[in-house]
Each structure stands twice: as structure tokens, then as C-alpha cells.
XYZ file of C-alpha atoms in Angstrom:
646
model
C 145.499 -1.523 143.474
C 142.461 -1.212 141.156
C 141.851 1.865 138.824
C 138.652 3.536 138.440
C 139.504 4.105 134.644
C 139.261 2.391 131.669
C 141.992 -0.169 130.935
C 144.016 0.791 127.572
C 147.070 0.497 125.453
C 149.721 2.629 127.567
C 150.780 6.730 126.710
C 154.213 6.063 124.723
C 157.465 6.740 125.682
C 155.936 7.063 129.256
C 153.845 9.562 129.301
C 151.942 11.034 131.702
C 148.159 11.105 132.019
C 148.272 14.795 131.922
C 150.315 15.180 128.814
C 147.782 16.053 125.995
C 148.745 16.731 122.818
C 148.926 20.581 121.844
C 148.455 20.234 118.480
C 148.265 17.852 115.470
C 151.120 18.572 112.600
C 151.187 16.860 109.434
C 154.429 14.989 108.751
C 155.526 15.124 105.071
C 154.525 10.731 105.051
C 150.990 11.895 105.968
C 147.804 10.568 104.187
C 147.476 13.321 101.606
C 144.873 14.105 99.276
C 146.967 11.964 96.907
C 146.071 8.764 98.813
C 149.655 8.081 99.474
C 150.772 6.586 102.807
C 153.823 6.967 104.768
C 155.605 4.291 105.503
C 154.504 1.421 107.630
C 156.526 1.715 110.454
C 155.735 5.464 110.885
C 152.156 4.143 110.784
C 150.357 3.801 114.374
C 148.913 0.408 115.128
C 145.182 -0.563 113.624
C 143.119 0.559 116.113
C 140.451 -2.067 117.438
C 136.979 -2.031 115.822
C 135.092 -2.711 118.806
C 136.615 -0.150 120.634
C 135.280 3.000 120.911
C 136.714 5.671 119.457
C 138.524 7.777 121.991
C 139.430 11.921 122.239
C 141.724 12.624 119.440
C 141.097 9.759 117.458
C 140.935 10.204 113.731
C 138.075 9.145 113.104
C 134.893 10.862 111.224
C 134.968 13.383 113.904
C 138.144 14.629 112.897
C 139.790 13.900 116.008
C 143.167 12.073 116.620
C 143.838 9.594 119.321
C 146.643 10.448 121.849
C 149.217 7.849 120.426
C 149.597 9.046 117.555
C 152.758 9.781 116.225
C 152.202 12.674 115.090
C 150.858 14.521 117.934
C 153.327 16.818 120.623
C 152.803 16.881 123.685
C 154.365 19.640 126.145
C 156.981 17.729 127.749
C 158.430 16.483 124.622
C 158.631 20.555 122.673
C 160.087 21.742 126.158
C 162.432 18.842 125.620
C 163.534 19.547 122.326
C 163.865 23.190 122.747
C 166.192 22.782 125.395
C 168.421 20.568 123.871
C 168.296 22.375 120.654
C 169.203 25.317 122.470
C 167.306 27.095 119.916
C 164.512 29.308 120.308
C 163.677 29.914 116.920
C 160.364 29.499 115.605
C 159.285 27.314 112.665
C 155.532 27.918 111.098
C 153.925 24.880 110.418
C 152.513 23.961 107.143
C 148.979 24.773 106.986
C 147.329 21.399 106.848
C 145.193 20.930 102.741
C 141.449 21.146 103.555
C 139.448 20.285 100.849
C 136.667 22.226 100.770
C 133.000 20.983 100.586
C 131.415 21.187 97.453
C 128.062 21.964 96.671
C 126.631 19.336 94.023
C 123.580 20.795 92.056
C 121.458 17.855 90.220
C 120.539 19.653 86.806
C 117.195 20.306 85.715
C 115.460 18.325 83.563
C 111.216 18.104 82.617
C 110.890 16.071 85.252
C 112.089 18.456 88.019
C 108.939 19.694 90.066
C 109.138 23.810 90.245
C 109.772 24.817 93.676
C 107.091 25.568 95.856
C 106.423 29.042 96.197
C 106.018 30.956 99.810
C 103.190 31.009 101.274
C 102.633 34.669 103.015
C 102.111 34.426 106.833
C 98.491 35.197 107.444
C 97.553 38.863 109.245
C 96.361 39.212 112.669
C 92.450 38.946 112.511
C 91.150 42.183 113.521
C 88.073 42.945 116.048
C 84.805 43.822 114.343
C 83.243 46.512 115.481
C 80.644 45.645 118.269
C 77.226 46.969 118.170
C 76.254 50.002 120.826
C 72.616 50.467 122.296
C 69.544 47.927 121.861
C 69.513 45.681 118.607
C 67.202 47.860 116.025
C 64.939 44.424 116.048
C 64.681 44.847 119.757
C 64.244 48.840 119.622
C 60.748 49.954 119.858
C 58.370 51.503 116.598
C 58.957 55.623 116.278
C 55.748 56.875 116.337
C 54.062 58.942 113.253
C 54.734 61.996 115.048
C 58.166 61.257 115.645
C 59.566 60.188 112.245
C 57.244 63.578 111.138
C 60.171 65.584 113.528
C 63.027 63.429 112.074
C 61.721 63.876 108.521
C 61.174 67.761 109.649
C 64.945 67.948 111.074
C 66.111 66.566 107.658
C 64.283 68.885 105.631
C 65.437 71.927 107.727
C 69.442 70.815 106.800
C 68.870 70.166 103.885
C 67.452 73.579 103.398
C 69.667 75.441 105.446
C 73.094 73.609 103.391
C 71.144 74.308 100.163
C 70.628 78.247 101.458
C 74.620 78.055 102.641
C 75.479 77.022 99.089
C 73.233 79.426 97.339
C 74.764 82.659 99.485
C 78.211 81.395 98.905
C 77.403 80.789 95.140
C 75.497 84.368 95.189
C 78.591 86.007 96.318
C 81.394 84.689 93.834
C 78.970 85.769 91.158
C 78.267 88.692 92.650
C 82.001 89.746 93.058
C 82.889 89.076 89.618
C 80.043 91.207 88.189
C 80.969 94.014 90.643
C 84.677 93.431 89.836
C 83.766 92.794 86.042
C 81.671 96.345 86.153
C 84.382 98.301 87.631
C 87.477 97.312 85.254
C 85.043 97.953 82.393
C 83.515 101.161 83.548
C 87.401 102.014 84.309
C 88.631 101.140 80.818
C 85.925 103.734 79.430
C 87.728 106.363 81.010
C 90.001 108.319 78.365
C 93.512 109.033 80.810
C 95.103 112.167 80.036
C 98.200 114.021 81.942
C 96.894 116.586 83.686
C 98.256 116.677 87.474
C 101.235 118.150 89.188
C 101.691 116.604 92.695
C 104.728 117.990 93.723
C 103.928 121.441 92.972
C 105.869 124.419 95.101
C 102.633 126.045 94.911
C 100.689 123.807 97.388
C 100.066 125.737 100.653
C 100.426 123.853 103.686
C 100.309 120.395 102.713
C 99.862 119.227 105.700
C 97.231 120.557 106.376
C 95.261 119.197 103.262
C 96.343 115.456 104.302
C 93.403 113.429 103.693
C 91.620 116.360 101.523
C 90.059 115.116 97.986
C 90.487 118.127 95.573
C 88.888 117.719 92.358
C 89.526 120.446 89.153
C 86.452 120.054 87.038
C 86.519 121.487 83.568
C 83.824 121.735 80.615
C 85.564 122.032 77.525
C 83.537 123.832 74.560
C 84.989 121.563 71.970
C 83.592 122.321 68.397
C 84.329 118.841 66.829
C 82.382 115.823 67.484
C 79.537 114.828 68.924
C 79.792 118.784 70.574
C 79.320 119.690 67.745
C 76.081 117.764 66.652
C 74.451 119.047 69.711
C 74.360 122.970 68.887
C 77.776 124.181 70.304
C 78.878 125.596 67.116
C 81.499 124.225 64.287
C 85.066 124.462 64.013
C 84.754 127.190 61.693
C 83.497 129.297 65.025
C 86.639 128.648 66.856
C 88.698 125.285 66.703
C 90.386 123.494 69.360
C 88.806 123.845 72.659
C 88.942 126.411 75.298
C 88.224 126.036 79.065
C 84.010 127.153 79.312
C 83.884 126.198 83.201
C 85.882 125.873 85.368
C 85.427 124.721 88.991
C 87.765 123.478 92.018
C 85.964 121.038 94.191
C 87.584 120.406 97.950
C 85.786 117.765 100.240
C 87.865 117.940 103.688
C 89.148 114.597 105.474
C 86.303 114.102 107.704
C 83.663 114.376 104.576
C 81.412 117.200 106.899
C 81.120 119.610 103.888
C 81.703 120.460 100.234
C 82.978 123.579 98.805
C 82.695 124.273 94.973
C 84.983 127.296 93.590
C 84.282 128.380 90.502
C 86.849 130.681 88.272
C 85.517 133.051 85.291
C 86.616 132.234 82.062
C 88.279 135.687 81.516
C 90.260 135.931 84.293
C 93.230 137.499 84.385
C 96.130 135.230 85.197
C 99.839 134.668 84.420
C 100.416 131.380 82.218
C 103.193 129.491 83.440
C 105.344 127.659 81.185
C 103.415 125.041 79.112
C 104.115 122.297 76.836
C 101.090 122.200 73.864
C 98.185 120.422 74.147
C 96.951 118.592 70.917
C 92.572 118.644 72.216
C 92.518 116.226 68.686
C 93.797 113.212 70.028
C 94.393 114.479 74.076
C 98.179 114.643 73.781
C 100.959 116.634 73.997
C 102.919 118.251 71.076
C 106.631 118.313 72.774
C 106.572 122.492 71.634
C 107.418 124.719 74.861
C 105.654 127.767 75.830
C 107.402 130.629 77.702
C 105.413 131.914 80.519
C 103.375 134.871 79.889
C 101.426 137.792 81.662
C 98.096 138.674 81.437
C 96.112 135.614 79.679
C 93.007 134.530 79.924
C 92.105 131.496 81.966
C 90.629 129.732 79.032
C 93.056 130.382 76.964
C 95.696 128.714 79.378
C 93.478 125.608 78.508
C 93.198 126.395 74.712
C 97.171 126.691 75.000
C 98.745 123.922 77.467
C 95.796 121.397 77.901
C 94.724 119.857 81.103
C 98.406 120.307 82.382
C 99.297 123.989 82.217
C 95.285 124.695 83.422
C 96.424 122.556 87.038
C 99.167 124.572 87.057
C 97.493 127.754 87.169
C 94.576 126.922 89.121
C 97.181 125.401 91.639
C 99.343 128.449 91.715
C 95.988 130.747 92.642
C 94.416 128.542 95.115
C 97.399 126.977 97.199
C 95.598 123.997 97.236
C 97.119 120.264 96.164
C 95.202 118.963 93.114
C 94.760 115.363 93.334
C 91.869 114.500 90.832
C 91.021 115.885 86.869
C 88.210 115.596 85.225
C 87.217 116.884 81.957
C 83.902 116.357 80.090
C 82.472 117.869 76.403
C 79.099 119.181 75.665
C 77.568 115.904 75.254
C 78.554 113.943 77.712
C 77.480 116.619 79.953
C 73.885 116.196 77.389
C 73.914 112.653 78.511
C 74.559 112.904 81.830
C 71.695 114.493 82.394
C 69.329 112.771 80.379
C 70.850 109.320 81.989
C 69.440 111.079 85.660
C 66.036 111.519 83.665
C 66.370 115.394 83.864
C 67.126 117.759 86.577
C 64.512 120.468 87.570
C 65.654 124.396 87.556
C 63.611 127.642 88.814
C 63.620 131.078 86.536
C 62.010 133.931 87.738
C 61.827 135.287 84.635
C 62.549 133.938 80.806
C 65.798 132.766 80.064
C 66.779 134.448 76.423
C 70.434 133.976 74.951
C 70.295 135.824 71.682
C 72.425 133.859 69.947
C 71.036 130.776 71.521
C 67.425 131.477 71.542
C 64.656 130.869 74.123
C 65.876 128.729 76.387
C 63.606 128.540 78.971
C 60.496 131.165 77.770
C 58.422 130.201 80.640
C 58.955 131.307 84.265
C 58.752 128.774 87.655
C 60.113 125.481 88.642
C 60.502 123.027 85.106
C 62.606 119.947 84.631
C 64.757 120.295 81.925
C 66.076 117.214 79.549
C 70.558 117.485 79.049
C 69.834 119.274 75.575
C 68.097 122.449 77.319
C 70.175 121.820 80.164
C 72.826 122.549 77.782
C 72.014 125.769 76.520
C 70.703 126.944 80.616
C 74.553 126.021 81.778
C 75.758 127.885 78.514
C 74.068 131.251 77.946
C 75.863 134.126 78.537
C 74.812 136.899 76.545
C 71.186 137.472 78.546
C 70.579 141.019 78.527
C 68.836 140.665 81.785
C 72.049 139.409 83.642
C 74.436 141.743 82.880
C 77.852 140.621 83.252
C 77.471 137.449 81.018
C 79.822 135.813 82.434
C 78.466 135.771 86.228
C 74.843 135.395 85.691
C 76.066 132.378 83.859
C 78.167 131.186 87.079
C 75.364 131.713 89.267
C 72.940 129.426 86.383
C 75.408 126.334 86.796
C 75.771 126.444 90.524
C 71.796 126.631 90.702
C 72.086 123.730 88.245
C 74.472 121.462 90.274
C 72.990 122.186 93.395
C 69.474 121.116 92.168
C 71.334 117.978 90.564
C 73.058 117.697 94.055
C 69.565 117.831 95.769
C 68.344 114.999 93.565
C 71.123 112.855 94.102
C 71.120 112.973 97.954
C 67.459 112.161 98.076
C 68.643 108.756 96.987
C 66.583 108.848 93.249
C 70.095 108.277 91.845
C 72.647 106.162 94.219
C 69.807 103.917 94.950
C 68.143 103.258 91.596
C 70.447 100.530 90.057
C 69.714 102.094 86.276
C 69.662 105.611 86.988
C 73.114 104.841 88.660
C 74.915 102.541 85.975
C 73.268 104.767 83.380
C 74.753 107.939 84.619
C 78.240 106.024 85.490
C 78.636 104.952 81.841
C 77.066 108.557 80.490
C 80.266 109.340 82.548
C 82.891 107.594 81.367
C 82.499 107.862 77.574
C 82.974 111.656 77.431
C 85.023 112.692 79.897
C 88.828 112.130 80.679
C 90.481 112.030 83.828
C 93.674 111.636 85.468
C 93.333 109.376 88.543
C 89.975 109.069 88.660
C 88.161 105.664 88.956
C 84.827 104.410 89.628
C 85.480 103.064 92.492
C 86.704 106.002 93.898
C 83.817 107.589 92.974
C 81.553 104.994 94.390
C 83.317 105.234 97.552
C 83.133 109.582 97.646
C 79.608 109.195 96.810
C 78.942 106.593 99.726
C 80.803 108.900 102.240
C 78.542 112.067 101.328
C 75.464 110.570 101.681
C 75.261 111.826 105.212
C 76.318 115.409 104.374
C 73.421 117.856 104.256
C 72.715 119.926 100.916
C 73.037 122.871 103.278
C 77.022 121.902 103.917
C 77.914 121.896 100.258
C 78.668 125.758 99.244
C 79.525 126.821 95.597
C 81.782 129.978 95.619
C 82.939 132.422 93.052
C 86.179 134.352 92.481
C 86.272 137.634 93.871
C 87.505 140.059 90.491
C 87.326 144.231 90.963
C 86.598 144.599 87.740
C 88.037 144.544 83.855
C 90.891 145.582 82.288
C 91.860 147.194 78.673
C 91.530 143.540 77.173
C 88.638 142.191 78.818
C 90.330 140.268 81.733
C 88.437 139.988 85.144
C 91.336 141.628 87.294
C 91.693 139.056 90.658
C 91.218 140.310 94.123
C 94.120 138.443 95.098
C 93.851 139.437 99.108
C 90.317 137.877 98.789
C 90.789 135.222 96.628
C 93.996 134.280 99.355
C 91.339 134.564 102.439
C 88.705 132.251 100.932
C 91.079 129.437 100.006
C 93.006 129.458 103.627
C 89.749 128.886 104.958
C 89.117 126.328 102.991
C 92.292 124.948 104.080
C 91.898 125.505 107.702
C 88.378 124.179 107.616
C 86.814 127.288 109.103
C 83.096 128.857 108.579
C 81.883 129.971 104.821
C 79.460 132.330 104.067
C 76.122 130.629 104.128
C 76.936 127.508 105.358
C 74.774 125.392 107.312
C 77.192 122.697 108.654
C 76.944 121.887 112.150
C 80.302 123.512 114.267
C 82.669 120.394 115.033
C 83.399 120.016 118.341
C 86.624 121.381 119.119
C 89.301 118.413 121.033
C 90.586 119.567 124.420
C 93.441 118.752 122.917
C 93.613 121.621 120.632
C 92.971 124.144 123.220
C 95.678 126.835 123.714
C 97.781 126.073 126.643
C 99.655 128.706 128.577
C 103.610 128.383 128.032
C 105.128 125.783 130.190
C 107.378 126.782 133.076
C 110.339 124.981 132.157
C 112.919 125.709 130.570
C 113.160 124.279 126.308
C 116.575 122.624 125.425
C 117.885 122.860 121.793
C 116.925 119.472 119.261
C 118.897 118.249 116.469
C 118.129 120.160 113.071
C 117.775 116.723 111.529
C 114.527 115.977 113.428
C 112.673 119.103 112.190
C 110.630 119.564 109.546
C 109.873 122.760 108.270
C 107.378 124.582 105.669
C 108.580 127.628 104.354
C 106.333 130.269 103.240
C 106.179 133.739 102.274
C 104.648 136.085 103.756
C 106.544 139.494 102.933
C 106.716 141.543 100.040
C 110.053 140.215 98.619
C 109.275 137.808 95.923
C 111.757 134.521 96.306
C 112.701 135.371 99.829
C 111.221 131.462 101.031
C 113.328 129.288 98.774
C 116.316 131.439 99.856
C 115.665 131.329 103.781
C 114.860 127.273 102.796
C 118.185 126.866 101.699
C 119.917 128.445 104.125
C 117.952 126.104 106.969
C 118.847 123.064 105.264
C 122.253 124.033 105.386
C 122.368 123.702 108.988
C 120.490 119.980 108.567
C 116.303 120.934 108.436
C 114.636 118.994 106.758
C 112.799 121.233 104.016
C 108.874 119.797 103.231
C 107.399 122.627 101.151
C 108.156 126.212 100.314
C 105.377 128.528 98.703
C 103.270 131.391 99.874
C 101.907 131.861 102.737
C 97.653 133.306 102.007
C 97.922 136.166 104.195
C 100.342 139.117 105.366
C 102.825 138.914 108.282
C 104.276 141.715 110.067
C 106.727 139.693 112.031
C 108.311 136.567 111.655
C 107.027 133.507 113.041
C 107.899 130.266 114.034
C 104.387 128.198 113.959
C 104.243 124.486 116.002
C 101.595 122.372 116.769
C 101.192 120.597 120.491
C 104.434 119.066 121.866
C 106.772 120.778 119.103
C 107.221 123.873 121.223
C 111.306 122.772 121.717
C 111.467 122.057 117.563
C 109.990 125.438 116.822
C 112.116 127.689 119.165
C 115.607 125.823 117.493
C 114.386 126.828 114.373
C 113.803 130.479 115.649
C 117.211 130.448 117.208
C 118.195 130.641 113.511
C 115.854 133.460 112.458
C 116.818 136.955 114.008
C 113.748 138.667 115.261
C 112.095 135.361 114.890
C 109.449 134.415 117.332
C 107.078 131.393 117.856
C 103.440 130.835 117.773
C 100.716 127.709 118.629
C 98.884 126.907 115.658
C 97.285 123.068 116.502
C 95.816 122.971 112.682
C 99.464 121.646 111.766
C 99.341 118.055 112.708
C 102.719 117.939 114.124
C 104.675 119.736 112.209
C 106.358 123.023 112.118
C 106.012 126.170 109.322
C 108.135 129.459 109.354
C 106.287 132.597 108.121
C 108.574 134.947 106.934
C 107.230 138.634 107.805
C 108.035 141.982 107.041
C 111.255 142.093 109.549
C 112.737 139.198 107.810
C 116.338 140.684 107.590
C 117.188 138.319 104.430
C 119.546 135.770 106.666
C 119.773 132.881 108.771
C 122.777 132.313 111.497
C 123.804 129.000 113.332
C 120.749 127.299 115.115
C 121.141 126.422 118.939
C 123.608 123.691 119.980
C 121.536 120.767 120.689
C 121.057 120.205 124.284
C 121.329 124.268 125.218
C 118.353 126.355 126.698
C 116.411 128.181 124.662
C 114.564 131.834 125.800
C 112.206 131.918 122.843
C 109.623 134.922 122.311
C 106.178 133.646 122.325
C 103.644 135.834 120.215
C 99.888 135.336 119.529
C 97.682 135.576 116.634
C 100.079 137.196 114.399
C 99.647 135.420 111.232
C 95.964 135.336 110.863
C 94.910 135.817 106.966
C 92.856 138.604 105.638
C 88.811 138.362 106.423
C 86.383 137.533 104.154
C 85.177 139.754 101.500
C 81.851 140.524 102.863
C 80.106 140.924 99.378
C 81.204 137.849 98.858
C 79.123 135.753 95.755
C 78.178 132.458 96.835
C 75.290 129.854 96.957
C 74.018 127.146 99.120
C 72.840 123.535 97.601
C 69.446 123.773 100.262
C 68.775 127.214 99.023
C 66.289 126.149 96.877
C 64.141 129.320 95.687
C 63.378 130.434 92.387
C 65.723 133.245 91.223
């Protein structure tokens, strides 16, 4: 039979087609790298040039032919594994590979460099592709319409060019506004005068928002004062307190009272620290407190400081602003304004200082006569000196007032910066600063002269050393209206309108349950005749957890003891009354949420256990019990409209 395959030299030993060698194992006689041959009989047979080679041949494929010797097939490592008996495994030797070799021709000056890469080239991008008509194929604009595109251009230009200017305009403007201020504030001579947390503050509350201003002239001898006629140091050195005037606008900025104190009055110096009027500063030397001074001589004594103090102590009201000026800045003030006309009724003659005015009618005055009209006090045709001279400078300020308000100052740019800087170099001040003042004057330009009212001291007369002896129940009623906002004598303010809100309401019909002490706060004041009584009752309440705002006096008299509360701190004020034997409650909406015990008459002198949070109170609701004393009806006063010549 024929076979389909090609005709060769037969598998040795017999074997079978299907026997392929498994692997190819160098024997130690092996062509080496050495060049070395095994021997020739180990050697297979020289294979036949014009045959091809076959699969497994040695050849330049690196393949070896099926007869050679030193290939294994399958059949013949079974075989010898089973007659070896052995099943041990021998590693074969790791046939030598010589491996390639990279041959580098050296580089001589005939090498060429190598060509450098080129970079691939980008993507081309689109160009932009023309919208609308060709402008060669658009049609001519006509004169009148490149006279509307011309116009157009002209209007943006001029409105970016106004933009620019306005925003320009502004930065400047702000830096000479903020420029103005920090100068006009560093002209202002600081000085310690205030006492915020004074014991003597009545109803603080009730003043929240208030801007109280002490105002004092000081008759310095030394100086400039003293170049302008108010005497040498020889007369009387340091400086003494000449006028003296406490200044309250309410929150709401609808009025403007004006209290002024006589220089004599009779009042008891607290304890003061001396004042050095030389160089405005305080010596470190204590005084004890003392009975029976003179106002001005607190000032001639303590300084700025122990006058606050005093004025604080009479008036119940929180001091917040000092101001202080000389002789001639008060000169230049007035000068700065161009001059402030006054009314006399009849010649104005000081004997020590002269003629001051020698004609009679309405005159405008330049700051030296103004000077001597605030200053006389020995005019034979006034009587008491010292109130015909009071009644002179309130005339004076309200005219000045008058003048101001008809806009010839706060709108005349100079008159304005003139009388800011006449301001500021001859006064000192504590927490006072032009802007302030800018912003007080801006918020009382809608207030009526008729609104502001300048008020005097009640006195009942003198004693052995000249004092003006206080009317202390009057002096009490004028300043608790002030504090409660109510209705001066000759004031022409329009009545606010009173909130629904602050209507009385009848008692509710359910029952009021005990709060925690620790949510209540209380002012104490005194309203009995026991001197001391409201710090003691105060810390007996804060024992049992109230909180304790103020204690002071309270202007006024008090039979009983009551409990006041503002709307929805009914519950707050009965636990505090549970505490208070024979204390009742009472609805006083000028409070502003809080609550204020008034200790009356029938204060026994203790407190007991409030109480227990959560329980029901039965409290004893009164009505009008703690209203102050009236108004002196002879009371001196004057009104900024009134402008008639006296």
C-alpha cells in the first residue's frame, strides 16, 4: 500500500509516528561553546543538503530533528523508569545560552548626528466663518444714521466717563470726611470724668437709649481765659465750676431738656481723688467725703470726676457724655457762628464788669460781649446774682439754638467746620466725638425750638454760708419726669401717641404659677425713710437666686411696698412679692420688661423664701401707689421759641 506522507529515514529503535520527543537534553559530548565534539559514533548521521529541514532539526531555527540522539521520547522515560524502579527525579543541566550582544560602532568625525524628531503636526483648527452679508455687499449707512451711531457712542462714553467720575468723587470724598473726623477727634483734649456704673442711676432701664450730656464752663484764670478779661490767677487760681448744666435728649429725639444747677448749691461731696486743672490730671491724693460744699467747689476740688459724681447722685440720671470748655473757647465759639443775637429790656451793668450791653432791644453780640452777658452776676437790677445770670445763659443758648435750627449753621459748610474746630481746641471731653455730634445734630433737626426746655434747680433759700439749700422733693419730681418722659412746664412738644399696648389691662382670670428666681431681674430702690434699707433687701433677694440690676433711690415717697412689672411679667413680679411681706404688685409699662421693687414705709426690714416654682400665687394687685411728688408749680424755666425781649 502507498502512503500519503513523505518518504524518510525510519524513527529509531522502532518508533512510533506518535512518539515526539519531550524535550532536548544536552549530553556531556555535546557541541559546547568550546567547539568540542562528542565522539563520532554518538554523532547522528549528516543530514542531506537538499533536504529540507524537518521539525526538530537543528538547524538556524533552533530546532532538532526527531532522530537525534539526544532527544526522549515518552515511551523510552516510561521505559526506563520502570526498570529503574526508581522514581527519583534528576534536574537537568540548564543548557549555556550565550547571550546576544549588542555591538556599538564608535564614533568618529565622520558619524552623521542623529536625526532629531520631528513633532507630529496639530489638528488644523476651523476659522471662524463670517455671519450676516459681506460688509462689501452691505449697503451705505446713511448721514443720519452714522449721526445716531456717532450719537450712541458719545452718550457711553459720557455716561462711563460720569460712572468713573462719581466713583472717583466718592473715594475722595470718604477720605476727606474720614480724614476730617480723626483730625477734628484728635483735637479733643480726653479727660476722666464719667462713672457708668454708678449706684446712683435711677431706673436704668428706663434711660436705655437716653443721651445725657453734663456740660460745664470752667472759669479758669490761666491761659488764653485769662487774656480775654476773666481775671488772673492772683484772683483765684485753679478753676472752679461757673455753669453747670445737665442736658437729656430721650431715645426717640422728640425733645430736649436743659437743667441747670447754681454754682452755690448746697451739696454733699462724695469722696474724690484731686484734680490737677494745670495739666487735666489726677493727683493720686484722696478726699474724704464732706457735708455742706459748694457745687463749684466739688469741681475746684475733684475735677471733672467727683463733679459727675455729684450731679449723678442729685439727678438719678446715667451720665454718658462730658464736656468741658474755658472762657475762650466759649469766645470763639461764638464768633466762629458770626455772633448770636440777645434781647435786654433794659441795660445790662455788671459793676465789676462794666457796661455790657448799655443799650436796650434785640443786638447781636460778637463771643467777647457774649462773654461778659453769660458771666455777669452782680447786676443790681437782678437780684439774686446768681439766677438772673441762669436765666441770661438759657436766653443765650436758646437764641444760639434758634439760629442753629434755622439751618445758618449745619448747612453752611464754614460756619459748621469753623464752629467744630472752635470746639475742639478748648474744650475736653470724655466720650465725645464728632461724629457723634454730627449724628445728634442730624437727629434734632426735626425737633421744634418749642420742645427744647431749659430748667433750673428748685433751692428754698440760703444758708449761714451762702449755700442755695435744695428742694430735694422738687428737684426728685422734675428729674423722674424727665425719666419717664412725661409733660414739662412750658413745653410745646406734640403728645406721643400712646401704643395699645401700653394700656392698663384688667388682671387676668387665671391663676399665676411661681418662676425660677434665676429668671428675674430686679431694681431695687428706696423709697422709705431708712437710709441703706435697698442694698440690704438686694442682698437678701439674691440670696434666694434674683438677679440684682441696680439699687438706688427711688424719686418719690411710697407708703406701701410694691412690686412694679411691665406687660407679660405679671407671674415674675408676684414671685418676687411672695418674698416681701406686705408686698404687693403694680403695672407700670414704662419698664421695658423688667421688674423694680419699691420699698415703702411698711417695709418690715426682711425677706423670707420666695414661692416654689411651679406653685400658685394669690398676689395683691394695687394701683397708682408709687407716683412721685408733682411739680413745683413756681417752677423757673424757659422755652427755646419763647423769643421776647426780657
Amino acid at each position: 500500500m502507498g502512503d500519503d506522507r513523505e518518504s524518510g529515514p525510519s524513527v529509531p529503535e522502532g518508533r512510533a509516528p506518535w512518539e515526539r520527543p519531550l524535550s532536548s537534553i544536552r549530553q556531556p559530548g555535546a557541541i559546547g561553546r568550546s567547539g568540542q565534539r562528542p565522539p563520532r559514533s554518538e554523532r547522528p548521521a549528516t543530514p542531506d543538503p537538499e533536504q529540507p529541514p524537518q521539525p526538530g532539526d537543528s538547524g538556524r531555527l533552533g530546532k532538532r530533528s526527531p532522530r537525534n540522539a539526544d532527544t526522549v521520547s515518552v515511551a523510552e522515560l516510561v521505559d526506563k523508569m520502570s526498570r529503574s524502579g526508581s522514581m527519583r527525579r534528576v534536574p537537568a543541566e540548564r543548557p549555556e545560552v550565550e547571550e546576544p550582544t549588542e555591538v556599538i560602532a564608535p564614533i568618529t568625525d565622520s558619524t552623521p548626528p542623529p536625526a532629531r524628531a520631528v513633532p507630529p503636526t496639530p489638528p488644523p483648527h476651523a476659522a471662524p466663518e463670517p455671519v450676516g452679508a459681506p460688509a462689501t455687499d452691505r449697503p451705505a449707512l446713511t448721514r443720519l444714521a452714522m449721526s445716531r451711531v456717532r450719537r450712541r457712542r458719545r452718550v457711553r462714553m459720557i455716561g462711563r466717563s460720569l460712572v468713573s467720575l462719581v466713583a472717583i468723587l466718592a473715594v475722595t470724598l470718604t477720605g476727606v470726611v474720614w480724614g476730617y473726623l480723626r483730625n477734628t477727634d484728635q483735637g479733643f483734649l480726653q479727660v476722666a470724668a464719667l462713672d457708668p456704673d454708678s449706684t446712683d442711676v435711677v431706673d436704668a432701664e428706663g434711660q436705655y437709649g437716653d443721651e445725657t450730656y453734663l456740660i460745664v464752663g470752667t472759669d479758669t484764670r490761666t491761659g488764653a481765659s485769662g487774656e480775654v478779661g476773666a481775671g488772673t490767677v492772683a484772683d483765684a487760681e485753679g478753676a472752679r465750676s461757673d455753669t453747670v448744666m445737665l442736658v437729656n435728649i430721650p431715645a426717640d429725639r422728640s425733645r430736649v431738656v436743659a437743667v441747670s444747677f447754681p454754682r452755690d448749691l448746697d451739696v454733699t461731696r462724695p469722696e474724690c481723688e484731686q484734680f490737677d486743672n494745670d495739666t487735666n490730671t489726677y493727683t493720686g491724693e484722696m478726699f474724704p467725703e464732706a457735708y455742706g460744699d459748694k457745687l463749684n467747689a466739688t469741681y475746684a476740688l475733684g475735677g471733672p470726676k467727683c463733679l459727675v459724681k455729684t450731679i449723678q447722685k442729685i439727678s438719678g440720671l446715667r451720665i454718658g457724655h462730658f464736656v468741658g470748655m474755658d472762657f475762650a473757647g466759649f469766645e470763639s465759639m461764638v464768633d466762629e457762628v458770626g455772633g448770636v443775637e440777645v434781647c435786654t429790656a433794659q441795660p445790662l451793668i455788671d459793676y465789676e464788669l462794666g457796661d455790657v450791653l448799655p443799650t436796650v432791644g434785640t443786638q447781636r453780640i460778637d463771643g467777647r460781649t457774649a462773654l461778659n452777658y453769660v458771666r455777669a452776676r452782680n447786676v443790681e437790677s437782678e437780684g439774686n446774682g446768681d439766677y438772673g445770670r441762669i436765666k441770661r445763659q438759657q436766653r443765650f443758648l436758646s437764641s444760639l439754638l434758634r439760629s442753629a435750627l434755622s439751618n445758618q449753621v449745619l448747612l453752611d459748610p464754614g460756619k459748621l467746620n469753623g464752629f467744630v474746630n472752635a470746639f475742639t481746641s478748648d474744650t475736653f471731653v470724655e466720650n465725645v466725638k464728632t461724629q457723634d455730634l454730627v449724628t445728634l445734630g442730624r437727629s434734632l433737626q426735626n425737633v421744634d425750638a418749642g420742645a427744647v426746655t431749659f430748667l433750673t434747680i428748685p433751692t428754698t433759700g440760703t444758708n449761714d454760708y451762702g449755700n442755695e439749700i435744695p428742694n430735694d422733693e422738687a428737684i426728685g419730681a422734675i428729674f423722674q419726669a424727665i425719666i419717664d418722659d412725661d409733660p414739662l412746664p412750658g413745653e410745646e412738644r406734640a403728645e406721643p401717641v400712646t401704643p395699645e399696648s401700653s394700656a392698663p389691662v384688667d388682671a387676668p382670670d387665671a391663676s399665676l404659677l411661681a418662676v425660677e428666681p434665676g429668671t428675674v431681674s430686679l431694681h431695687v430702690s428706696n423709697a422709705s425713710d431708712i437710709a441703706g434699707m435697698a442694698q440690704t433687701a438686694s442682698d437678701e433677694l439674691a440670696t434666694y437666686g434674683f438677679q440684682i440690676l441696680t439699687v438706688g433711690n427711688f424719686s418719690g415717697s411710697a407708703a406701701q411696698t410694691v412690686v412694679r412689672y411691665s406687660q407679660d411679667q405679671e407671674a415674675a413680679a408676684a414671685t418676687v412679692a411672695s418674698a416681701i411681706p406686705g408686698a404687693a404688685i403694680e403695672l407700670a409699662p414704662s419698664l421695658n420688661n423688667v421688674v423694680e421693687v419699691v420699698l415703702g414705709s411698711n417695709y418690715p426690714g426682711y425677706t423670707q423664701f420666695p414661692t416654689a416654682f411651679g406653685n400658685e400665687i394669690d398676689p395683691t394687685q394695687v394701683e397708682g401707689t408709687t407716683e412721685g411728688a408733682p411739680l413745683p408749680e413756681d417752677l423757673s424755666f424757659t422755652n427755646a421759641a419763647d423769643d421776647t425781649c426780657a
